[in-house]
Amino acid sequence: EIVLTQSPGTLSLSPGERATLSCRASQSVSSSYLAWYQQKPGQAPRLLIYGASSRATGIPDRFSGSGSGTDFTLTISRLEPEDFAVYYCQQYGSSPGLTFGGGTKVEIK
Amino acid sequence: QVQLVQSGAEVKKPGASVKVSCKASGYTFTSYYMHWVRQAPGQGLEWMGIINPSGGSTSYAQKFQGRVTMTRDTSTSTVYMELSSLRSEDTAVYYCARDGRALVDVWGQGTTVTVSS
């Protein structure tokens, strides 16, 4: 079973700053099957990035994903007030079906 | 637009069962698998299983084997998740989420299930 480890657990930044979130897999993951989600309090997760680097429909271009193998990164180039939330990486596989990282909270400094 | 609408909040006693529904609209129901994911208070996301609305086949996470049953009703475009032998640790928000071919692209609004004596 693949384990996804996200770091840091919490990122304290100011609006306008750059956020870099890491997701490390315990074994190699196909880039096609790596996604990132944003979740705000009381809301369902929202798909941001799929296939490691493709933005979902309607996602601003300040969000970008990169990486391959076991190391993946979500970058938010300039934080907007609405970007402060929890971010999860997710791997899609056959056993089990979906694996999520533990999440990174991006909070206002 | 594509939408998943879930049933309302539930309060159950330990040992009871709960059945959560998820009604799909805006797309061909039988063309997309559906996942169930839960989130305990203040915790991360946990995958429970998947159902193929076309044939009804299912695959469950090992943790929930024997306690979870996922079914569907094609006449109403609805999938169901039933969890039995509830315990306090099952208190969580339960989400249905559409499988958009190697990604999860649409989520329901979530159903809060509280297990308390």
PDB file of N, CA and C in Angstrom, chain B residues 13-97:
ATOM      1  N   LYS B  13     -27.193   5.258  17.326  1.00  0.00           N
ATOM      2  CA  LYS B  13     -26.628   4.685  18.541  1.00  0.00           C
ATOM      3  C   LYS B  13     -25.588   3.629  18.170  1.00  0.00           C
ATOM      4  N   PRO B  14     -24.635   3.415  19.039  1.00  0.00           N
ATOM      5  CA  PRO B  14     -23.641   2.357  18.783  1.00  0.00           C
ATOM      6  C   PRO B  14     -24.322   1.031  18.508  1.00  0.00           C
ATOM      7  N   GLY B  15     -23.793   0.323  17.495  1.00  0.00           N
ATOM      8  CA  GLY B  15     -24.357  -0.961  17.111  1.00  0.00           C
ATOM      9  C   GLY B  15     -25.394  -0.881  16.012  1.00  0.00           C
ATOM     10  N   ALA B  16     -25.904   0.303  15.753  1.00  0.00           N
ATOM     11  CA  ALA B  16     -26.911   0.487  14.711  1.00  0.00           C
ATOM     12  C   ALA B  16     -26.246   0.563  13.339  1.00  0.00           C
ATOM     13  N   SER B  17     -27.107   0.700  12.317  1.00  0.00           N
ATOM     14  CA  SER B  17     -26.638   0.879  10.945  1.00  0.00           C
ATOM     15  C   SER B  17     -27.108   2.225  10.423  1.00  0.00           C
ATOM     16  N   VAL B  18     -26.410   2.729   9.413  1.00  0.00           N
ATOM     17  CA  VAL B  18     -26.808   3.967   8.754  1.00  0.00           C
ATOM     18  C   VAL B  18     -26.719   3.754   7.247  1.00  0.00           C
ATOM     19  N   LYS B  19     -27.650   4.371   6.526  1.00  0.00           N
ATOM     20  CA  LYS B  19     -27.648   4.277   5.069  1.00  0.00           C
ATOM     21  C   LYS B  19     -27.703   5.690   4.506  1.00  0.00           C
ATOM     22  N   VAL B  20     -26.679   6.051   3.763  1.00  0.00           N
ATOM     23  CA  VAL B  20     -26.554   7.394   3.188  1.00  0.00           C
ATOM     24  C   VAL B  20     -26.791   7.299   1.686  1.00  0.00           C
ATOM     25  N   SER B  21     -27.544   8.230   1.151  1.00  0.00           N
ATOM     26  CA  SER B  21     -27.810   8.235  -0.276  1.00  0.00           C
ATOM     27  C   SER B  21     -27.104   9.384  -0.977  1.00  0.00           C
ATOM     28  N   CYS B  22     -26.911   9.214  -2.271  1.00  0.00           N
ATOM     29  CA  CYS B  22     -26.209  10.191  -3.101  1.00  0.00           C
ATOM     30  C   CYS B  22     -26.871  10.180  -4.473  1.00  0.00           C
ATOM     31  N   LYS B  23     -27.595  11.238  -4.794  1.00  0.00           N
ATOM     32  CA  LYS B  23     -28.341  11.306  -6.055  1.00  0.00           C
ATOM     33  C   LYS B  23     -27.560  12.120  -7.065  1.00  0.00           C
ATOM     34  N   ALA B  24     -27.302  11.505  -8.208  1.00  0.00           N
ATOM     35  CA  ALA B  24     -26.517  12.138  -9.259  1.00  0.00           C
ATOM     36  C   ALA B  24     -27.426  12.776 -10.302  1.00  0.00           C
ATOM     37  N   SER B  25     -26.956  13.880 -10.869  1.00  0.00           N
ATOM     38  CA  SER B  25     -27.684  14.528 -11.956  1.00  0.00           C
ATOM     39  C   SER B  25     -26.698  15.256 -12.858  1.00  0.00           C
ATOM     40  N   GLY B  26     -27.140  15.508 -14.091  1.00  0.00           N
ATOM     41  CA  GLY B  26     -26.322  16.285 -15.008  1.00  0.00           C
ATOM     42  C   GLY B  26     -25.352  15.476 -15.855  1.00  0.00           C
ATOM     43  N   TYR B  27     -25.390  14.160 -15.716  1.00  0.00           N
ATOM     44  CA  TYR B  27     -24.518  13.313 -16.531  1.00  0.00           C
ATOM     45  C   TYR B  27     -25.129  11.911 -16.594  1.00  0.00           C
ATOM     46  N   THR B  28     -24.541  11.051 -17.405  1.00  0.00           N
ATOM     47  CA  THR B  28     -25.028   9.685 -17.531  1.00  0.00           C
ATOM     48  C   THR B  28     -24.552   8.875 -16.332  1.00  0.00           C
ATOM     49  N   PHE B  29     -25.487   8.537 -15.474  1.00  0.00           N
ATOM     50  CA  PHE B  29     -25.200   7.923 -14.184  1.00  0.00           C
ATOM     51  C   PHE B  29     -24.353   6.662 -14.300  1.00  0.00           C
ATOM     52  N   THR B  30     -24.667   5.841 -15.297  1.00  0.00           N
ATOM     53  CA  THR B  30     -24.005   4.542 -15.402  1.00  0.00           C
ATOM     54  C   THR B  30     -22.624   4.611 -16.053  1.00  0.00           C
ATOM     55  N   SER B  31     -22.191   5.784 -16.445  1.00  0.00           N
ATOM     56  CA  SER B  31     -20.914   5.918 -17.140  1.00  0.00           C
ATOM     57  C   SER B  31     -19.737   6.216 -16.217  1.00  0.00           C
ATOM     58  N   TYR B  32     -20.010   6.486 -14.954  1.00  0.00           N
ATOM     59  CA  TYR B  32     -18.939   6.875 -14.035  1.00  0.00           C
ATOM     60  C   TYR B  32     -19.071   6.098 -12.723  1.00  0.00           C
ATOM     61  N   TYR B  33     -17.942   5.509 -12.296  1.00  0.00           N
ATOM     62  CA  TYR B  33     -17.915   4.883 -10.989  1.00  0.00           C
ATOM     63  C   TYR B  33     -18.105   5.952  -9.912  1.00  0.00           C
ATOM     64  N   MET B  34     -18.460   5.483  -8.702  1.00  0.00           N
ATOM     65  CA  MET B  34     -18.646   6.402  -7.583  1.00  0.00           C
ATOM     66  C   MET B  34     -17.864   5.895  -6.363  1.00  0.00           C
ATOM     67  N   HIS B  35     -17.103   6.804  -5.747  1.00  0.00           N
ATOM     68  CA  HIS B  35     -16.379   6.507  -4.518  1.00  0.00           C
ATOM     69  C   HIS B  35     -17.171   6.989  -3.313  1.00  0.00           C
ATOM     70  N   TRP B  36     -16.856   6.386  -2.173  1.00  0.00           N
ATOM     71  CA  TRP B  36     -17.281   6.915  -0.881  1.00  0.00           C
ATOM     72  C   TRP B  36     -16.023   7.178  -0.046  1.00  0.00           C
ATOM     73  N   VAL B  37     -15.974   8.379   0.517  1.00  0.00           N
ATOM     74  CA  VAL B  37     -14.829   8.844   1.305  1.00  0.00           C
ATOM     75  C   VAL B  37     -15.386   9.446   2.589  1.00  0.00           C
ATOM     76  N   ARG B  38     -14.714   9.205   3.709  1.00  0.00           N
ATOM     77  CA  ARG B  38     -15.197   9.808   4.942  1.00  0.00           C
ATOM     78  C   ARG B  38     -14.113  10.657   5.598  1.00  0.00           C
ATOM     79  N   GLN B  39     -14.546  11.542   6.491  1.00  0.00           N
ATOM     80  CA  GLN B  39     -13.632  12.445   7.172  1.00  0.00           C
ATOM     81  C   GLN B  39     -14.098  12.631   8.608  1.00  0.00           C
ATOM     82  N   ALA B  40     -13.338  12.073   9.540  1.00  0.00           N
ATOM     83  CA  ALA B  40     -13.652  12.240  10.950  1.00  0.00           C
ATOM     84  C   ALA B  40     -13.361  13.686  11.364  1.00  0.00           C
ATOM     85  N   PRO B  41     -13.981  14.147  12.437  1.00  0.00           N
ATOM     86  CA  PRO B  41     -13.794  15.537  12.860  1.00  0.00           C
ATOM     87  C   PRO B  41     -12.323  15.903  13.019  1.00  0.00           C
ATOM     88  N   GLY B  42     -11.900  16.957  12.317  1.00  0.00           N
ATOM     89  CA  GLY B  42     -10.529  17.440  12.421  1.00  0.00           C
ATOM     90  C   GLY B  42      -9.483  16.541  11.796  1.00  0.00           C
ATOM     91  N   GLN B  43      -9.928  15.531  11.074  1.00  0.00           N
ATOM     92  CA  GLN B  43      -8.993  14.559  10.491  1.00  0.00           C
ATOM     93  C   GLN B  43      -8.950  14.647   8.962  1.00  0.00           C
ATOM     94  N   GLY B  44      -8.162  13.760   8.354  1.00  0.00           N
ATOM     95  CA  GLY B  44      -8.019  13.752   6.910  1.00  0.00           C
ATOM     96  C   GLY B  44      -9.084  12.907   6.225  1.00  0.00           C
ATOM     97  N   LEU B  45      -8.847  12.655   4.953  1.00  0.00           N
ATOM     98  CA  LEU B  45      -9.799  11.945   4.115  1.00  0.00           C
ATOM     99  C   LEU B  45      -9.457  10.457   4.071  1.00  0.00           C
ATOM    100  N   GLU B  46     -10.492   9.625   4.157  1.00  0.00           N
ATOM    101  CA  GLU B  46     -10.300   8.169   4.198  1.00  0.00           C
ATOM    102  C   GLU B  46     -11.205   7.505   3.169  1.00  0.00           C
ATOM    103  N   TRP B  47     -10.611   6.756   2.262  1.00  0.00           N
ATOM    104  CA  TRP B  47     -11.374   6.071   1.219  1.00  0.00           C
ATOM    105  C   TRP B  47     -12.053   4.833   1.781  1.00  0.00           C
ATOM    106  N   MET B  48     -13.330   4.667   1.422  1.00  0.00           N
ATOM    107  CA  MET B  48     -14.098   3.532   1.926  1.00  0.00           C
ATOM    108  C   MET B  48     -14.343   2.467   0.863  1.00  0.00           C
ATOM    109  N   GLY B  49     -14.551   2.912  -0.373  1.00  0.00           N
ATOM    110  CA  GLY B  49     -14.844   1.936  -1.405  1.00  0.00           C
ATOM    111  C   GLY B  49     -15.388   2.593  -2.659  1.00  0.00           C
ATOM    112  N   ILE B  50     -15.703   1.763  -3.633  1.00  0.00           N
ATOM    113  CA  ILE B  50     -16.156   2.242  -4.936  1.00  0.00           C
ATOM    114  C   ILE B  50     -17.225   1.312  -5.488  1.00  0.00           C
ATOM    115  N   ILE B  51     -18.155   1.887  -6.240  1.00  0.00           N
ATOM    116  CA  ILE B  51     -19.198   1.102  -6.878  1.00  0.00           C
ATOM    117  C   ILE B  51     -19.293   1.485  -8.343  1.00  0.00           C
ATOM    118  N   ASN B  52     -19.535   0.496  -9.167  1.00  0.00           N
ATOM    119  CA  ASN B  52     -19.803   0.709 -10.583  1.00  0.00           C
ATOM    120  C   ASN B  52     -21.314   0.781 -10.759  1.00  0.00           C
ATOM    121  N   PRO B  53     -21.866   1.951 -11.015  1.00  0.00           N
ATOM    122  CA  PRO B  53     -23.332   2.068 -11.116  1.00  0.00           C
ATOM    123  C   PRO B  53     -23.913   1.273 -12.276  1.00  0.00           C
ATOM    124  N   SER B  54     -23.083   0.931 -13.243  1.00  0.00           N
ATOM    125  CA  SER B  54     -23.595   0.194 -14.394  1.00  0.00           C
ATOM    126  C   SER B  54     -23.967  -1.244 -14.015  1.00  0.00           C
ATOM    127  N   GLY B  55     -23.010  -1.984 -13.490  1.00  0.00           N
ATOM    128  CA  GLY B  55     -23.277  -3.371 -13.146  1.00  0.00           C
ATOM    129  C   GLY B  55     -23.486  -3.628 -11.669  1.00  0.00           C
ATOM    130  N   GLY B  56     -23.149  -2.643 -10.836  1.00  0.00           N
ATOM    131  CA  GLY B  56     -23.312  -2.791  -9.393  1.00  0.00           C
ATOM    132  C   GLY B  56     -22.121  -3.409  -8.688  1.00  0.00           C
ATOM    133  N   SER B  57     -21.046  -3.709  -9.410  1.00  0.00           N
ATOM    134  CA  SER B  57     -19.884  -4.305  -8.744  1.00  0.00           C
ATOM    135  C   SER B  57     -19.252  -3.307  -7.780  1.00  0.00           C
ATOM    136  N   THR B  58     -18.644  -3.851  -6.736  1.00  0.00           N
ATOM    137  CA  THR B  58     -18.075  -3.002  -5.692  1.00  0.00           C
ATOM    138  C   THR B  58     -16.678  -3.467  -5.308  1.00  0.00           C
ATOM    139  N   SER B  59     -15.929  -2.558  -4.701  1.00  0.00           N
ATOM    140  CA  SER B  59     -14.639  -2.875  -4.098  1.00  0.00           C
ATOM    141  C   SER B  59     -14.525  -2.030  -2.849  1.00  0.00           C
ATOM    142  N   TYR B  60     -14.250  -2.697  -1.728  1.00  0.00           N
ATOM    143  CA  TYR B  60     -14.225  -1.991  -0.459  1.00  0.00           C
ATOM    144  C   TYR B  60     -12.817  -1.964   0.123  1.00  0.00           C
ATOM    145  N   ALA B  61     -12.515  -0.895   0.852  1.00  0.00           N
ATOM    146  CA  ALA B  61     -11.275  -0.851   1.612  1.00  0.00           C
ATOM    147  C   ALA B  61     -11.289  -1.962   2.653  1.00  0.00           C
ATOM    148  N   GLN B  62     -10.136  -2.555   2.864  1.00  0.00           N
ATOM    149  CA  GLN B  62     -10.052  -3.699   3.766  1.00  0.00           C
ATOM    150  C   GLN B  62     -10.596  -3.361   5.153  1.00  0.00           C
ATOM    151  N   LYS B  63     -10.358  -2.132   5.579  1.00  0.00           N
ATOM    152  CA  LYS B  63     -10.798  -1.707   6.916  1.00  0.00           C
ATOM    153  C   LYS B  63     -12.304  -1.845   7.099  1.00  0.00           C
ATOM    154  N   PHE B  64     -13.069  -1.707   6.016  1.00  0.00           N
ATOM    155  CA  PHE B  64     -14.519  -1.695   6.117  1.00  0.00           C
ATOM    156  C   PHE B  64     -15.178  -2.981   5.630  1.00  0.00           C
ATOM    157  N   GLN B  65     -14.372  -3.913   5.159  1.00  0.00           N
ATOM    158  CA  GLN B  65     -14.911  -5.188   4.669  1.00  0.00           C
ATOM    159  C   GLN B  65     -15.783  -5.831   5.740  1.00  0.00           C
ATOM    160  N   GLY B  66     -16.966  -6.261   5.351  1.00  0.00           N
ATOM    161  CA  GLY B  66     -17.885  -6.909   6.270  1.00  0.00           C
ATOM    162  C   GLY B  66     -18.821  -5.956   6.978  1.00  0.00           C
ATOM    163  N   ARG B  67     -18.525  -4.654   6.935  1.00  0.00           N
ATOM    164  CA  ARG B  67     -19.379  -3.663   7.601  1.00  0.00           C
ATOM    165  C   ARG B  67     -20.033  -2.705   6.642  1.00  0.00           C
ATOM    166  N   VAL B  68     -19.496  -2.579   5.432  1.00  0.00           N
ATOM    167  CA  VAL B  68     -20.024  -1.602   4.477  1.00  0.00           C
ATOM    168  C   VAL B  68     -20.656  -2.317   3.283  1.00  0.00           C
ATOM    169  N   THR B  69     -21.738  -1.728   2.795  1.00  0.00           N
ATOM    170  CA  THR B  69     -22.399  -2.231   1.595  1.00  0.00           C
ATOM    171  C   THR B  69     -22.753  -1.039   0.716  1.00  0.00           C
ATOM    172  N   MET B  70     -22.302  -1.076  -0.526  1.00  0.00           N
ATOM    173  CA  MET B  70     -22.627  -0.008  -1.481  1.00  0.00           C
ATOM    174  C   MET B  70     -23.542  -0.579  -2.544  1.00  0.00           C
ATOM    175  N   THR B  71     -24.630   0.124  -2.806  1.00  0.00           N
ATOM    176  CA  THR B  71     -25.610  -0.302  -3.802  1.00  0.00           C
ATOM    177  C   THR B  71     -26.001   0.875  -4.661  1.00  0.00           C
ATOM    178  N   ARG B  72     -26.767   0.565  -5.715  1.00  0.00           N
ATOM    179  CA  ARG B  72     -27.228   1.663  -6.563  1.00  0.00           C
ATOM    180  C   ARG B  72     -28.616   1.364  -7.083  1.00  0.00           C
ATOM    181  N   ASP B  73     -29.305   2.434  -7.484  1.00  0.00           N
ATOM    182  CA  ASP B  73     -30.623   2.342  -8.105  1.00  0.00           C
ATOM    183  C   ASP B  73     -30.550   3.148  -9.386  1.00  0.00           C
ATOM    184  N   THR B  74     -30.464   2.460 -10.505  1.00  0.00           N
ATOM    185  CA  THR B  74     -30.304   3.171 -11.771  1.00  0.00           C
ATOM    186  C   THR B  74     -31.564   3.941 -12.166  1.00  0.00           C
ATOM    187  N   SER B  75     -32.702   3.527 -11.643  1.00  0.00           N
ATOM    188  CA  SER B  75     -33.955   4.212 -12.014  1.00  0.00           C
ATOM    189  C   SER B  75     -34.024   5.620 -11.431  1.00  0.00           C
ATOM    190  N   THR B  76     -33.281   5.843 -10.345  1.00  0.00           N
ATOM    191  CA  THR B  76     -33.279   7.163  -9.709  1.00  0.00           C
ATOM    192  C   THR B  76     -31.890   7.797  -9.710  1.00  0.00           C
ATOM    193  N   SER B  77     -30.920   7.148 -10.357  1.00  0.00           N
ATOM    194  CA  SER B  77     -29.547   7.670 -10.412  1.00  0.00           C
ATOM    195  C   SER B  77     -28.984   7.928  -9.023  1.00  0.00           C
ATOM    196  N   THR B  78     -29.202   6.978  -8.155  1.00  0.00           N
ATOM    197  CA  THR B  78     -28.799   7.140  -6.763  1.00  0.00           C
ATOM    198  C   THR B  78     -27.912   5.976  -6.333  1.00  0.00           C
ATOM    199  N   VAL B  79     -26.846   6.310  -5.623  1.00  0.00           N
ATOM    200  CA  VAL B  79     -26.018   5.304  -4.977  1.00  0.00           C
ATOM    201  C   VAL B  79     -26.213   5.404  -3.465  1.00  0.00           C
ATOM    202  N   TYR B  80     -26.004   4.287  -2.817  1.00  0.00           N
ATOM    203  CA  TYR B  80     -26.196   4.209  -1.377  1.00  0.00           C
ATOM    204  C   TYR B  80     -24.957   3.600  -0.714  1.00  0.00           C
ATOM    205  N   MET B  81     -24.706   4.045   0.506  1.00  0.00           N
ATOM    206  CA  MET B  81     -23.636   3.476   1.327  1.00  0.00           C
ATOM    207  C   MET B  81     -24.233   3.159   2.683  1.00  0.00           C
ATOM    208  N   GLU B  82     -24.203   1.876   3.039  1.00  0.00           N
ATOM    209  CA  GLU B  82     -24.706   1.448   4.341  1.00  0.00           C
ATOM    210  C   GLU B  82     -23.550   0.938   5.184  1.00  0.00           C
ATOM    211  N   LEU B  83     -23.442   1.464   6.387  1.00  0.00           N
ATOM    212  CA  LEU B  83     -22.400   1.061   7.326  1.00  0.00           C
ATOM    213  C   LEU B  83     -23.069   0.499   8.568  1.00  0.00           C
ATOM    214  N   SER B  84     -22.677  -0.696   8.940  1.00  0.00           N
ATOM    215  CA  SER B  84     -23.317  -1.378  10.065  1.00  0.00           C
ATOM    216  C   SER B  84     -22.399  -1.422  11.290  1.00  0.00           C
ATOM    217  N   SER B  85     -22.960  -1.925  12.385  1.00  0.00           N
ATOM    218  CA  SER B  85     -22.215  -2.078  13.648  1.00  0.00           C
ATOM    219  C   SER B  85     -21.467  -0.803  13.997  1.00  0.00           C
ATOM    220  N   LEU B  86     -22.190   0.299  13.957  1.00  0.00           N
ATOM    221  CA  LEU B  86     -21.567   1.603  14.163  1.00  0.00           C
ATOM    222  C   LEU B  86     -20.955   1.734  15.546  1.00  0.00           C
ATOM    223  N   ARG B  87     -19.816   2.414  15.608  1.00  0.00           N
ATOM    224  CA  ARG B  87     -19.162   2.753  16.860  1.00  0.00           C
ATOM    225  C   ARG B  87     -18.823   4.231  16.847  1.00  0.00           C
ATOM    226  N   SER B  88     -18.398   4.749  17.967  1.00  0.00           N
ATOM    227  CA  SER B  88     -18.153   6.186  18.066  1.00  0.00           C
ATOM    228  C   SER B  88     -17.112   6.660  17.054  1.00  0.00           C
ATOM    229  N   GLU B  89     -16.181   5.809  16.725  1.00  0.00           N
ATOM    230  CA  GLU B  89     -15.130   6.169  15.764  1.00  0.00           C
ATOM    231  C   GLU B  89     -15.667   6.361  14.334  1.00  0.00           C
ATOM    232  N   ASP B  90     -16.890   5.947  14.104  1.00  0.00           N
ATOM    233  CA  ASP B  90     -17.501   6.138  12.787  1.00  0.00           C
ATOM    234  C   ASP B  90     -18.144   7.512  12.641  1.00  0.00           C
ATOM    235  N   THR B  91     -18.120   8.296  13.693  1.00  0.00           N
ATOM    236  CA  THR B  91     -18.613   9.670  13.603  1.00  0.00           C
ATOM    237  C   THR B  91     -17.753  10.438  12.607  1.00  0.00           C
ATOM    238  N   ALA B  92     -18.383  10.934  11.561  1.00  0.00           N
ATOM    239  CA  ALA B  92     -17.621  11.538  10.469  1.00  0.00           C
ATOM    240  C   ALA B  92     -18.579  12.180   9.470  1.00  0.00           C
ATOM    241  N   VAL B  93     -17.989  12.912   8.535  1.00  0.00           N
ATOM    242  CA  VAL B  93     -18.726  13.363   7.353  1.00  0.00           C
ATOM    243  C   VAL B  93     -18.431  12.360   6.241  1.00  0.00           C
ATOM    244  N   TYR B  94     -19.488  11.875   5.617  1.00  0.00           N
ATOM    245  CA  TYR B  94     -19.369  10.892   4.557  1.00  0.00           C
ATOM    246  C   TYR B  94     -19.667  11.568   3.220  1.00  0.00           C
ATOM    247  N   TYR B  95     -18.750  11.384   2.270  1.00  0.00           N
ATOM    248  CA  TYR B  95     -18.881  11.994   0.948  1.00  0.00           C
ATOM    249  C   TYR B  95     -19.007  10.918  -0.127  1.00  0.00           C
ATOM    250  N   CYS B  96     -19.883  11.158  -1.092  1.00  0.00           N
ATOM    251  CA  CYS B  96     -19.790  10.417  -2.339  1.00  0.00           C
ATOM    252  C   CYS B  96     -19.014  11.301  -3.313  1.00  0.00           C
ATOM    253  N   ALA B  97     -18.302  10.685  -4.243  1.00  0.00           N
ATOM    254  CA  ALA B  97     -17.454  11.451  -5.153  1.00  0.00           C
ATOM    255  C   ALA B  97     -17.327  10.685  -6.462  1.00  0.00           C
TER     256      ALA B  97
END
